[in-house]
Short mmCIF file of C-alpha atoms and ligand atoms in Angstrom, two decimals:
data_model
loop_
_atom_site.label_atom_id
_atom_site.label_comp_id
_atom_site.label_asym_id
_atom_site.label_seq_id
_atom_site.Cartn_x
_atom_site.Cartn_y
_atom_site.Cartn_z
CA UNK S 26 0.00 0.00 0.00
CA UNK S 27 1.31 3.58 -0.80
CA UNK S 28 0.33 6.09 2.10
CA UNK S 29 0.82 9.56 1.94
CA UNK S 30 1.11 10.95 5.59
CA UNK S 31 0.82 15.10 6.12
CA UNK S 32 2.09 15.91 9.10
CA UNK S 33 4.83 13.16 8.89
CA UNK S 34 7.05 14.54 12.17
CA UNK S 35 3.88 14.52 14.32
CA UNK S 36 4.67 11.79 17.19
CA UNK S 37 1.55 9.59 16.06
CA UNK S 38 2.97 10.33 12.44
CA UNK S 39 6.43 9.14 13.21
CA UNK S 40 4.83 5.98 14.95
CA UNK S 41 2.36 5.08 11.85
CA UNK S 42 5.61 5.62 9.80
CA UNK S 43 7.58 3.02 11.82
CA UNK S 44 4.25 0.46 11.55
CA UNK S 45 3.51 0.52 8.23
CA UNK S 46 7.17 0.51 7.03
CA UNK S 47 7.41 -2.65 9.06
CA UNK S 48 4.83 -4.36 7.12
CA UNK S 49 6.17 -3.27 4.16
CA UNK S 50 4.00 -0.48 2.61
CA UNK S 51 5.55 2.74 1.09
CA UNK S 52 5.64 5.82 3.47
CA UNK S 53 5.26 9.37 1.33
CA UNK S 54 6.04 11.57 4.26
CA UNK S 55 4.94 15.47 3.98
CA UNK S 56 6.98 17.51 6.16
CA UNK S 57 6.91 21.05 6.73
CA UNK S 58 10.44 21.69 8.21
CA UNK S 59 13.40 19.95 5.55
CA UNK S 60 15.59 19.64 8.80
CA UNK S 61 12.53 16.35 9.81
CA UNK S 62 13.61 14.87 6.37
CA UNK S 63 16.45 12.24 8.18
CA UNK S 64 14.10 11.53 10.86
CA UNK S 65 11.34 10.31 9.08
CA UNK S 66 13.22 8.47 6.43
CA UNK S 67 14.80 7.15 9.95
CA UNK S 68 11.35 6.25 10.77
CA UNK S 69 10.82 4.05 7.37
CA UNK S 70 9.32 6.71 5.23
CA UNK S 71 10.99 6.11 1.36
CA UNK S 72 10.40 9.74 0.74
CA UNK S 73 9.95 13.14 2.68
CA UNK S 74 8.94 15.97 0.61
CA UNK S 75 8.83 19.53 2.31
CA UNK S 76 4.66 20.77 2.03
CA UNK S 77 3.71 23.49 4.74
CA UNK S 78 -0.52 22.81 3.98
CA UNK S 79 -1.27 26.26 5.31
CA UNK S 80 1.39 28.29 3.01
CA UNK S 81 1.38 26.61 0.02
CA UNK S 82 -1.19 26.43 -2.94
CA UNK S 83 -3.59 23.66 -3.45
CA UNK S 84 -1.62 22.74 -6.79
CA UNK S 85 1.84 22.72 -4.99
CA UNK S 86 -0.26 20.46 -2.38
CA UNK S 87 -1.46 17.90 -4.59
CA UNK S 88 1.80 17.87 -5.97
CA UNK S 89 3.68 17.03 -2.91
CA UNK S 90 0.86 14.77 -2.58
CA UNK S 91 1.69 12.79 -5.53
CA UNK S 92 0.06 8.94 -6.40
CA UNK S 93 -1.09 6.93 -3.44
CA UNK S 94 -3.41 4.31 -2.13
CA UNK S 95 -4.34 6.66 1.01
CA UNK S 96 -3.76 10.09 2.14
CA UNK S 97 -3.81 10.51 6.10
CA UNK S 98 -3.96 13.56 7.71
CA UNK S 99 -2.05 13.56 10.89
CA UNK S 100 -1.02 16.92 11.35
CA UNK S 101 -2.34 19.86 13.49
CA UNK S 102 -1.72 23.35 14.89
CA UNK S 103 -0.78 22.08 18.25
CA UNK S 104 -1.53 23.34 21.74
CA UNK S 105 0.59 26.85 21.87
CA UNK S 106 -1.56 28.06 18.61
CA UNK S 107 -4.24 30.18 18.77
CA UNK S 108 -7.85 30.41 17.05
CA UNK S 109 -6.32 31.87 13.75
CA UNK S 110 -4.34 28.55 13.10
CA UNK S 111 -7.19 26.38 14.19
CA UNK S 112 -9.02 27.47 11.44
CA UNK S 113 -6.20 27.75 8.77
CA UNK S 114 -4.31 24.26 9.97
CA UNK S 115 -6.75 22.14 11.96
CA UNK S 116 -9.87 22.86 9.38
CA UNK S 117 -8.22 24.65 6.33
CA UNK S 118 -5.43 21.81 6.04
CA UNK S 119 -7.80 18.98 6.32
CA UNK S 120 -9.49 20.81 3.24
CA UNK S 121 -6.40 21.42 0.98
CA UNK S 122 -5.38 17.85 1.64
CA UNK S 123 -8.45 16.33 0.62
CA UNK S 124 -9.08 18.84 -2.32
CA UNK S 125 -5.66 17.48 -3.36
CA UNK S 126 -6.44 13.50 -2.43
CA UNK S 127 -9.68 14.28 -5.03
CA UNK S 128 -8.00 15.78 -7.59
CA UNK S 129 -5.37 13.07 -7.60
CA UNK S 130 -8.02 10.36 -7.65
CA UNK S 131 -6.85 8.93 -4.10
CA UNK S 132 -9.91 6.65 -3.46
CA UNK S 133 -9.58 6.93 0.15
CA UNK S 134 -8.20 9.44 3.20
CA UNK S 135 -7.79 8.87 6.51
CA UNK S 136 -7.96 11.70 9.44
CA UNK S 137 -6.89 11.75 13.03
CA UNK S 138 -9.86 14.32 14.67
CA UNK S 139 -10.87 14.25 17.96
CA UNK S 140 -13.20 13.11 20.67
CA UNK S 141 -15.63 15.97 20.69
CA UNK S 142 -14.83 17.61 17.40
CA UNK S 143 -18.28 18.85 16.29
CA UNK S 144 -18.91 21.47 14.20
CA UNK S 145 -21.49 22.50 16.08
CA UNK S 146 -19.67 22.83 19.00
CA UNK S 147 -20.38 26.14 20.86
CA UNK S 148 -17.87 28.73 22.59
CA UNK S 149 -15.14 31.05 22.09
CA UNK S 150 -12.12 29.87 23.67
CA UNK S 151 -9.49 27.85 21.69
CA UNK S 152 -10.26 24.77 22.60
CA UNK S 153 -13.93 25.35 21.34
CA UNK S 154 -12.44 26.33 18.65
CA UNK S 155 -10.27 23.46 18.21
CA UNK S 156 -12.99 21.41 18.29
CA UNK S 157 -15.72 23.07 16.01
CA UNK S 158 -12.50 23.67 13.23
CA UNK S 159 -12.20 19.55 13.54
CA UNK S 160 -15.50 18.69 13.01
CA UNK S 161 -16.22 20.89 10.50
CA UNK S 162 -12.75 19.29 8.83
CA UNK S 163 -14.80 15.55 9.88
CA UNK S 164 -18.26 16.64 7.41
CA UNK S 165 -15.89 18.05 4.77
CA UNK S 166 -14.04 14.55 4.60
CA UNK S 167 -17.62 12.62 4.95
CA UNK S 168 -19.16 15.00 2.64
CA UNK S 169 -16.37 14.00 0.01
CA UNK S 170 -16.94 11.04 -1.40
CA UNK S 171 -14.40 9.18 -0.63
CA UNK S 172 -13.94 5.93 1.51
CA UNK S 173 -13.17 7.85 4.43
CA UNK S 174 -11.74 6.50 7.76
CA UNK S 175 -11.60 9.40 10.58
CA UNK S 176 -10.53 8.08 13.83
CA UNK S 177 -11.49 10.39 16.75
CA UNK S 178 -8.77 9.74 20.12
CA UNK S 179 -9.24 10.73 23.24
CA UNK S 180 -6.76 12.64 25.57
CA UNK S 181 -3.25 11.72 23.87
CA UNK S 182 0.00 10.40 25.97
CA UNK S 183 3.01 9.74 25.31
CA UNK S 184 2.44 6.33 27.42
CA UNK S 185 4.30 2.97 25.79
CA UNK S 186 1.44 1.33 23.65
CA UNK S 187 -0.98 -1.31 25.38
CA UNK S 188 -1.66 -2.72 22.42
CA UNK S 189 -5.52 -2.78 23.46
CA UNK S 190 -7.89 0.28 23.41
CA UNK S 191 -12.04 1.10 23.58
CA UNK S 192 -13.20 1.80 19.67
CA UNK S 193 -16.56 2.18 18.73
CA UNK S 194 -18.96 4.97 17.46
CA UNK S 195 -19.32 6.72 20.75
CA UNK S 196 -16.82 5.90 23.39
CA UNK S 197 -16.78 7.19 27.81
CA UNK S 198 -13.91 9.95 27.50
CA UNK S 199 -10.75 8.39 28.32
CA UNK S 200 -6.60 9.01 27.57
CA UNK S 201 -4.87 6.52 25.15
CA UNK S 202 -1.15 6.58 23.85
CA UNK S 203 -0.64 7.96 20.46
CA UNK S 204 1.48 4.65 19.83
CA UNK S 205 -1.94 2.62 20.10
CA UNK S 206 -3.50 5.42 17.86
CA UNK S 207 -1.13 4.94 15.24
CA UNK S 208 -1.79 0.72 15.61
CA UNK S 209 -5.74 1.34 15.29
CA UNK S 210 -4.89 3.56 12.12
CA UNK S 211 -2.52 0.96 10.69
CA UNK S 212 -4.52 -2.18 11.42
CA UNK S 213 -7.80 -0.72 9.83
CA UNK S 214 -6.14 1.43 6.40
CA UNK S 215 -4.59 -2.97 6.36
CA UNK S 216 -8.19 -4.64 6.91
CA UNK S 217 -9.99 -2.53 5.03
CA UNK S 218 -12.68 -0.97 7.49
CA UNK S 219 -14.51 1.75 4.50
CA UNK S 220 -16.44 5.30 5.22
CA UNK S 221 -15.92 5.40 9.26
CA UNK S 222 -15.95 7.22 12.01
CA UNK S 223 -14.55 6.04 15.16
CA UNK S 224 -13.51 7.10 19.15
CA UNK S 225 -10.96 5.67 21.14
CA UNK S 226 -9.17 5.32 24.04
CA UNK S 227 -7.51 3.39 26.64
CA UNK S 228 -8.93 -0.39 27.01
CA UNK S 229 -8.56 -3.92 26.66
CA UNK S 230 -9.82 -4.36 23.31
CA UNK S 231 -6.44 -6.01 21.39
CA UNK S 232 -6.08 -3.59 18.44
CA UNK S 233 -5.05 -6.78 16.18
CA UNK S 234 -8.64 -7.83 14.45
CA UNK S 235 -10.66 -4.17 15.16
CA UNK S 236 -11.90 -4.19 11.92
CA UNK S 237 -13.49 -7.64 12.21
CA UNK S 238 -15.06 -6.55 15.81
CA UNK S 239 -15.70 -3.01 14.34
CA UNK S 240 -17.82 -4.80 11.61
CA UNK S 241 -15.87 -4.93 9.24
N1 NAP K 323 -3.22 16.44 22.16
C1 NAP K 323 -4.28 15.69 22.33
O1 NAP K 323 -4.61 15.25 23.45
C2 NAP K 323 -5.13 15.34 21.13
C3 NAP K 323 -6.31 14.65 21.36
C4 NAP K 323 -7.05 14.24 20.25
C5 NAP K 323 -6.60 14.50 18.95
N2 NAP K 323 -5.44 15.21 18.76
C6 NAP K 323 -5.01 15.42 17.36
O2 NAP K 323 -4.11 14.38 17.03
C7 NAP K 323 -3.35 14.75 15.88
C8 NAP K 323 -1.90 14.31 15.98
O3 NAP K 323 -1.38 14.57 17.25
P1 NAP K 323 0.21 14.46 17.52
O4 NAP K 323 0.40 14.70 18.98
O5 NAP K 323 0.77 13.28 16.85
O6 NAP K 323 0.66 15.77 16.72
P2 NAP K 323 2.05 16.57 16.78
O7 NAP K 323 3.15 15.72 17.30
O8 NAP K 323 1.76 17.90 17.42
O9 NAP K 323 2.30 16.77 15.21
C9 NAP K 323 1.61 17.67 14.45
C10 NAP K 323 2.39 17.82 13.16
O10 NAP K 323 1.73 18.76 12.34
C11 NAP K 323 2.71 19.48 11.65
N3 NAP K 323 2.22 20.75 11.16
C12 NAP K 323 1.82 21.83 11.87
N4 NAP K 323 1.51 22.84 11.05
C13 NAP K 323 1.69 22.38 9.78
C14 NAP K 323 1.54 22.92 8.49
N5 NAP K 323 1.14 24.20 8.31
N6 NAP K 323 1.81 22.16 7.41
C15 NAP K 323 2.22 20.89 7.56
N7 NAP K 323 2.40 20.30 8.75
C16 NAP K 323 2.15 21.04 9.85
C17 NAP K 323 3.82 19.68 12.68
O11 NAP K 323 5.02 19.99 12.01
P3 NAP K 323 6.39 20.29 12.81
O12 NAP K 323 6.92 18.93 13.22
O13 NAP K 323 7.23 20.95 11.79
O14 NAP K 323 5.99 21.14 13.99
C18 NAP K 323 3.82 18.34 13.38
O15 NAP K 323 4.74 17.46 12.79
C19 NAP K 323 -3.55 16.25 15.72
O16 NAP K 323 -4.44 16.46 14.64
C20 NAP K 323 -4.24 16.66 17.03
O17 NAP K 323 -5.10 17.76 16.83
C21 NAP K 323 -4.71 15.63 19.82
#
């Protein structure tokens, strides 16, 4: 499988890198910063390819975005940005990404969003924000057409993977370590679970076989 992955130096990015390089699939890593390039060709990534998604044009993106199998969107503003960059990085680079994905005929694109992303989330401070600019990025990718897989975590940690988690449509809020995030994303792009939505956190569920427990 060929998998783009925007955001490539993000620490779930870098994991999903390691995974699917492991099982042998071809890592197209998007950086933003050429100085990440060694790191996530470290990581098992065959190519890095500098592509801020909030400075450059949508051509430039779908360029750097090349042929693939899958396009996953794994970047994000981070915690020390403000409103401004949720809307430009967190919703507008979800958009450029998957205008690029569609214009590139990717048949499918897979998102890491968040528990409680809803666009019609309500308030004004940045983590309202946050989470109206994700949802809103969630209908765009459901609204697109294509097989869609948009896994929503809970509180991320930089915990040593379990290996087991909670998944399901609506999950109790919980913590989980962005190593097992980067598993569920790996095991269901591999088995094939289409046009999804997902939460999940910390559990005992083994990530091996979600798809088959998921439905499929
Ligand atoms: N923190 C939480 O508890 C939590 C909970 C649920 C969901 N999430 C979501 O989980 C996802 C991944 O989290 P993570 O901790 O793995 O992320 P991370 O380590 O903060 O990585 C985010 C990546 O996005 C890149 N990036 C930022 N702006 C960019 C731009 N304009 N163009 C291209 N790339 C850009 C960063 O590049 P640099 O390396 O150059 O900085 C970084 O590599 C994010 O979407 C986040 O919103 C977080």
């Amino acid at each position: 499988m060929r998998v783009v992955i925007a955001g490539g130096h993000g620490k779930i990015a870098i994991e999903l890198t390691r995974l699917l390089d492991e099982r042998g699939d071809l890592v197209r890593s998007l950086i933003r910063n050429p100085d990440h390039a060694e790191e996530v060709r470290h990581a098992g990534a065959t190519e890095a390819i500098v592509c801020d998604l909030e400075e450059e044009h949508e051509d430039r993106v779908a360029e750097a975005v090349g042929e693939a199998d899958v396009v996953v969107f794994a970047a994000g503003a981070g915690p020390g940005s403000g409103p401004e960059r949720k809307e430009t990085m967190d919703y507008g680079g979800v958009v450029k990404l998957l205008a690029a994905a569609e214009h590139n005929h990717i048949p499918r694109f897979a998102v890491i969003s968040s528990m409680g992303a809803d666009s019609a989330h309500e308030g004004e401070e940045t983590f309202d924000v946050y989470l109206r600019a994700k949802g809103r990025a969630d209908d765009a990718v459901r609204a697109s057409g294509l097989d869609y897989l948009i896994v929503k975590p809970g509180g991320l940690t930089d915990d040593p993977p379990a290996g087991t988690v909670t998944a399901g449509e609506s999950v109790e809020r919980g913590q989980i370590p962005r190593a097992d995030v980067a598993a569920v994303l790996a095991t269901l792009l591999r088995d094939g679970a289409r046009a999804r939505t997902i939460e999940v956190v910390g559990g005992t569920t083994p990530i091996e076989g979600l798809a088959e427990r998921l439905g499929g």
